[in-house]
Amino acid sequence: YLIAEPMAAAIGIGLNVHEPVGNMIVDIGGGTTEIAVIALSGIVSDESIRIAGDEMTNSVVQYFKRHHNILIGERSAERIKIEVGSALPELDNPPPDFAVHGRDLMNGIPKEITVSYTEVAHALDKSISKIEEAILKALEMTPPELSADIYRTGIYLTGGGALLRGLDQRISMKTKLPVHVAEDPLRAVVRGTGIALKN
């Protein structure tokens, strides 16, 4: 008996999925971002794109290669994303700058540079734009009654990507809808799967 990932996420964050009320879930995982509108225990419209955490990490690697001539590993890029990652170039309480170690592409010597969240926001901009486009597409496909619900309830962000600073604000500005980050978004799918198994 299979359960869709966004459905598991919705159950995991405590939404009542059985009600005839539309809720939109955006689950930003490692490999894919799953976007779904859920009502009456079913998925009404969904959109899945292969842009998520891994793609963002890769964007960070490419950014440093292009703009700083420095090669960093995937693990370093992941750390940068967690320590100084941002979806917006301006944050109210910004994280402190972060020291990055990599290999200078000019002479092959190890090198250290300091990176700010604003730079990381530029590096992640394209990936986030694609996620925003997919959200808008899913909203377009949503039946009008459920659109009215989503206007009231807003969009719920789950998955590791939901932890990116300023992402909720950015999506909210783009869609003009309230955006909520689930508490403990990383484990929403796992928790929801557990609850589904129990029932």
Coordinates of C-alpha atoms in Angstrom, one line a residue:
Y1 CA 0.0 0.0 0.0
L2 CA 1.8 3.1 -1.2
I3 CA 1.5 6.6 0.2
A4 CA 2.6 9.7 -1.7
E5 CA 5.4 11.7 -0.2
P6 CA 3.5 15.0 0.1
M7 CA 0.6 13.1 1.7
A8 CA 3.0 11.6 4.3
A9 CA 4.4 15.1 4.9
A10 CA 1.0 16.6 5.4
I11 CA 0.1 13.9 7.9
G12 CA 3.5 14.3 9.6
I13 CA 3.0 18.0 10.2
G14 CA -0.5 17.4 11.7
L15 CA -2.8 18.6 8.9
N16 CA -6.2 17.0 8.9
V17 CA -6.1 15.5 5.4
H18 CA -9.5 14.0 5.6
E19 CA -11.4 17.3 5.6
P20 CA -12.9 18.8 2.4
V21 CA -10.4 21.7 2.7
G22 CA -7.5 22.3 0.3
N23 CA -4.0 22.4 1.7
M24 CA -0.9 22.9 -0.3
I25 CA 2.3 21.1 0.6
V26 CA 5.7 21.8 -0.9
D27 CA 8.2 19.1 0.1
I28 CA 11.8 20.1 -0.8
G29 CA 13.8 16.9 -0.4
G30 CA 17.3 15.9 -1.7
G31 CA 16.5 14.9 -5.2
T32 CA 13.1 16.3 -5.9
T33 CA 10.6 18.9 -4.9
E34 CA 7.1 17.5 -4.6
I35 CA 4.2 20.0 -4.6
A36 CA 0.7 18.8 -4.0
V37 CA -2.7 20.1 -3.2
I38 CA -4.4 17.7 -0.7
A39 CA -8.1 17.5 0.1
L40 CA -10.5 14.7 1.2
S41 CA -7.6 12.2 1.8
G42 CA -6.4 12.5 -1.8
I43 CA -4.0 14.5 -3.9
V44 CA -6.0 16.9 -6.2
S45 CA -3.1 18.3 -8.2
D46 CA 0.6 17.7 -8.0
E47 CA 3.8 18.8 -9.5
S48 CA 7.2 17.2 -9.1
I49 CA 10.5 18.7 -10.3
R50 CA 14.0 17.4 -10.1
I51 CA 15.2 20.6 -8.4
A52 CA 15.9 20.3 -4.7
G53 CA 18.7 20.1 -2.1
D54 CA 21.2 18.3 -4.3
E55 CA 20.7 20.7 -7.1
M56 CA 21.2 23.6 -4.7
T57 CA 24.4 22.1 -3.4
N58 CA 25.6 21.7 -7.0
S59 CA 24.8 25.4 -7.7
V60 CA 27.0 26.4 -4.8
V61 CA 29.9 24.3 -6.2
Q62 CA 29.5 25.8 -9.7
Y63 CA 29.2 29.4 -8.3
F64 CA 32.6 29.1 -6.5
K65 CA 34.2 27.6 -9.5
R66 CA 32.9 30.5 -11.8
H67 CA 33.2 33.5 -9.4
H68 CA 36.2 32.6 -7.2
N69 CA 38.2 30.1 -9.3
I70 CA 38.0 27.7 -6.4
L71 CA 37.0 24.1 -6.3
I72 CA 35.0 22.9 -3.3
G73 CA 33.6 19.5 -2.5
E74 CA 30.0 18.5 -2.2
R75 CA 30.4 18.2 1.6
S76 CA 31.7 21.8 1.8
A77 CA 28.9 23.1 -0.4
E78 CA 26.4 21.4 1.9
R79 CA 28.0 23.0 4.9
I80 CA 27.9 26.5 3.2
K81 CA 24.2 25.9 2.5
I82 CA 23.5 25.1 6.1
E83 CA 25.7 27.8 7.7
V84 CA 25.1 30.8 5.4
G85 CA 22.5 29.6 2.9
S86 CA 19.7 32.1 2.1
A87 CA 16.9 32.5 -0.4
L88 CA 17.0 36.3 -0.1
P89 CA 20.0 38.7 -0.6
E90 CA 18.8 40.7 2.4
L91 CA 17.8 39.1 5.7
D92 CA 16.7 40.7 9.0
N93 CA 19.0 38.6 11.2
P94 CA 21.8 37.4 8.9
P95 CA 24.2 34.6 9.7
P96 CA 27.9 35.6 10.2
D97 CA 30.2 35.1 7.2
F98 CA 31.7 31.6 6.7
A99 CA 35.2 30.5 5.9
V100 CA 35.4 28.2 2.9
H101 CA 38.3 26.0 2.0
G102 CA 38.9 24.7 -1.5
R103 CA 41.5 24.2 -4.2
D104 CA 42.6 27.2 -6.2
L105 CA 41.9 26.3 -9.9
M106 CA 44.8 28.5 -11.1
N107 CA 47.7 27.0 -9.2
G108 CA 46.2 23.9 -7.5
I109 CA 47.0 25.2 -4.0
P110 CA 44.5 25.0 -1.1
K111 CA 42.9 28.3 -0.4
E112 CA 40.5 29.9 2.1
I113 CA 37.9 32.5 1.2
T114 CA 35.2 34.1 3.3
V115 CA 31.6 33.9 2.0
S116 CA 28.5 35.9 3.0
Y117 CA 24.9 34.8 2.8
T118 CA 24.2 37.4 0.1
E119 CA 26.6 35.5 -2.2
V120 CA 25.0 32.2 -1.5
A121 CA 21.6 33.7 -2.2
H122 CA 22.9 34.6 -5.7
A123 CA 24.2 31.1 -6.1
L124 CA 20.9 29.5 -5.2
D125 CA 18.7 32.0 -7.1
K126 CA 18.1 30.0 -10.2
S127 CA 17.2 26.8 -8.4
I128 CA 14.7 28.6 -6.1
S129 CA 13.1 30.4 -9.1
K130 CA 12.4 27.0 -10.7
I131 CA 10.8 25.8 -7.5
E132 CA 8.7 29.0 -7.5
E133 CA 7.6 28.4 -11.1
A134 CA 6.5 24.9 -10.2
I135 CA 4.5 26.2 -7.2
L136 CA 2.7 28.7 -9.5
K137 CA 2.0 26.0 -12.0
A138 CA 0.5 23.7 -9.3
L139 CA -1.7 26.7 -8.1
E140 CA -2.9 27.2 -11.7
M141 CA -4.1 23.6 -11.9
T142 CA -5.9 23.8 -8.6
P143 CA -9.8 23.8 -8.7
P144 CA -11.3 27.2 -7.8
E145 CA -12.9 26.0 -4.5
L146 CA -9.6 24.6 -3.2
S147 CA -7.8 27.8 -4.4
A148 CA -10.1 29.7 -2.1
D149 CA -9.0 27.4 0.8
I150 CA -5.3 27.8 0.0
Y151 CA -5.8 31.5 0.0
R152 CA -6.8 31.2 3.6
T153 CA -4.6 28.3 4.8
G154 CA -1.5 29.2 2.7
I155 CA 1.4 26.9 1.7
Y156 CA 3.2 24.5 4.0
L157 CA 6.9 23.9 3.5
T158 CA 8.5 20.6 4.5
G159 CA 11.7 18.7 3.8
G160 CA 15.3 19.8 4.4
G161 CA 15.0 22.6 1.9
A162 CA 12.3 24.3 4.0
L163 CA 15.2 25.1 6.5
L164 CA 16.7 27.6 4.0
R165 CA 16.7 31.1 5.5
G166 CA 14.2 33.4 4.0
L167 CA 12.7 30.8 1.6
D168 CA 9.2 31.2 3.2
Q169 CA 9.3 35.0 2.8
R170 CA 10.5 34.7 -0.8
I171 CA 7.7 32.2 -1.8
S172 CA 5.2 34.3 0.0
M173 CA 6.2 37.4 -2.0
K174 CA 6.0 35.5 -5.2
T175 CA 2.6 33.9 -4.6
K176 CA 1.1 36.6 -2.3
L177 CA 0.0 33.7 0.0
P178 CA 0.9 33.0 3.6
V179 CA 3.8 30.4 3.8
H180 CA 4.4 28.2 6.9
V181 CA 7.5 26.3 7.6
A182 CA 6.6 23.1 9.4
E183 CA 8.3 22.5 12.7
D184 CA 11.0 19.9 12.3
P185 CA 10.5 19.8 8.5
L186 CA 13.2 17.3 7.9
R187 CA 11.2 14.5 9.6
A188 CA 7.7 15.4 8.4
V189 CA 7.6 12.6 5.8
V190 CA 9.0 10.0 8.2
R191 CA 6.6 11.0 11.0
G192 CA 3.6 10.9 8.6
T193 CA 4.6 7.5 7.3
G194 CA 4.7 6.2 10.9
I195 CA 1.2 7.6 11.6
A196 CA -0.2 6.1 8.4
L197 CA 1.3 2.7 9.4
K198 CA -0.3 3.0 12.8
N199 CA -3.8 3.6 11.3

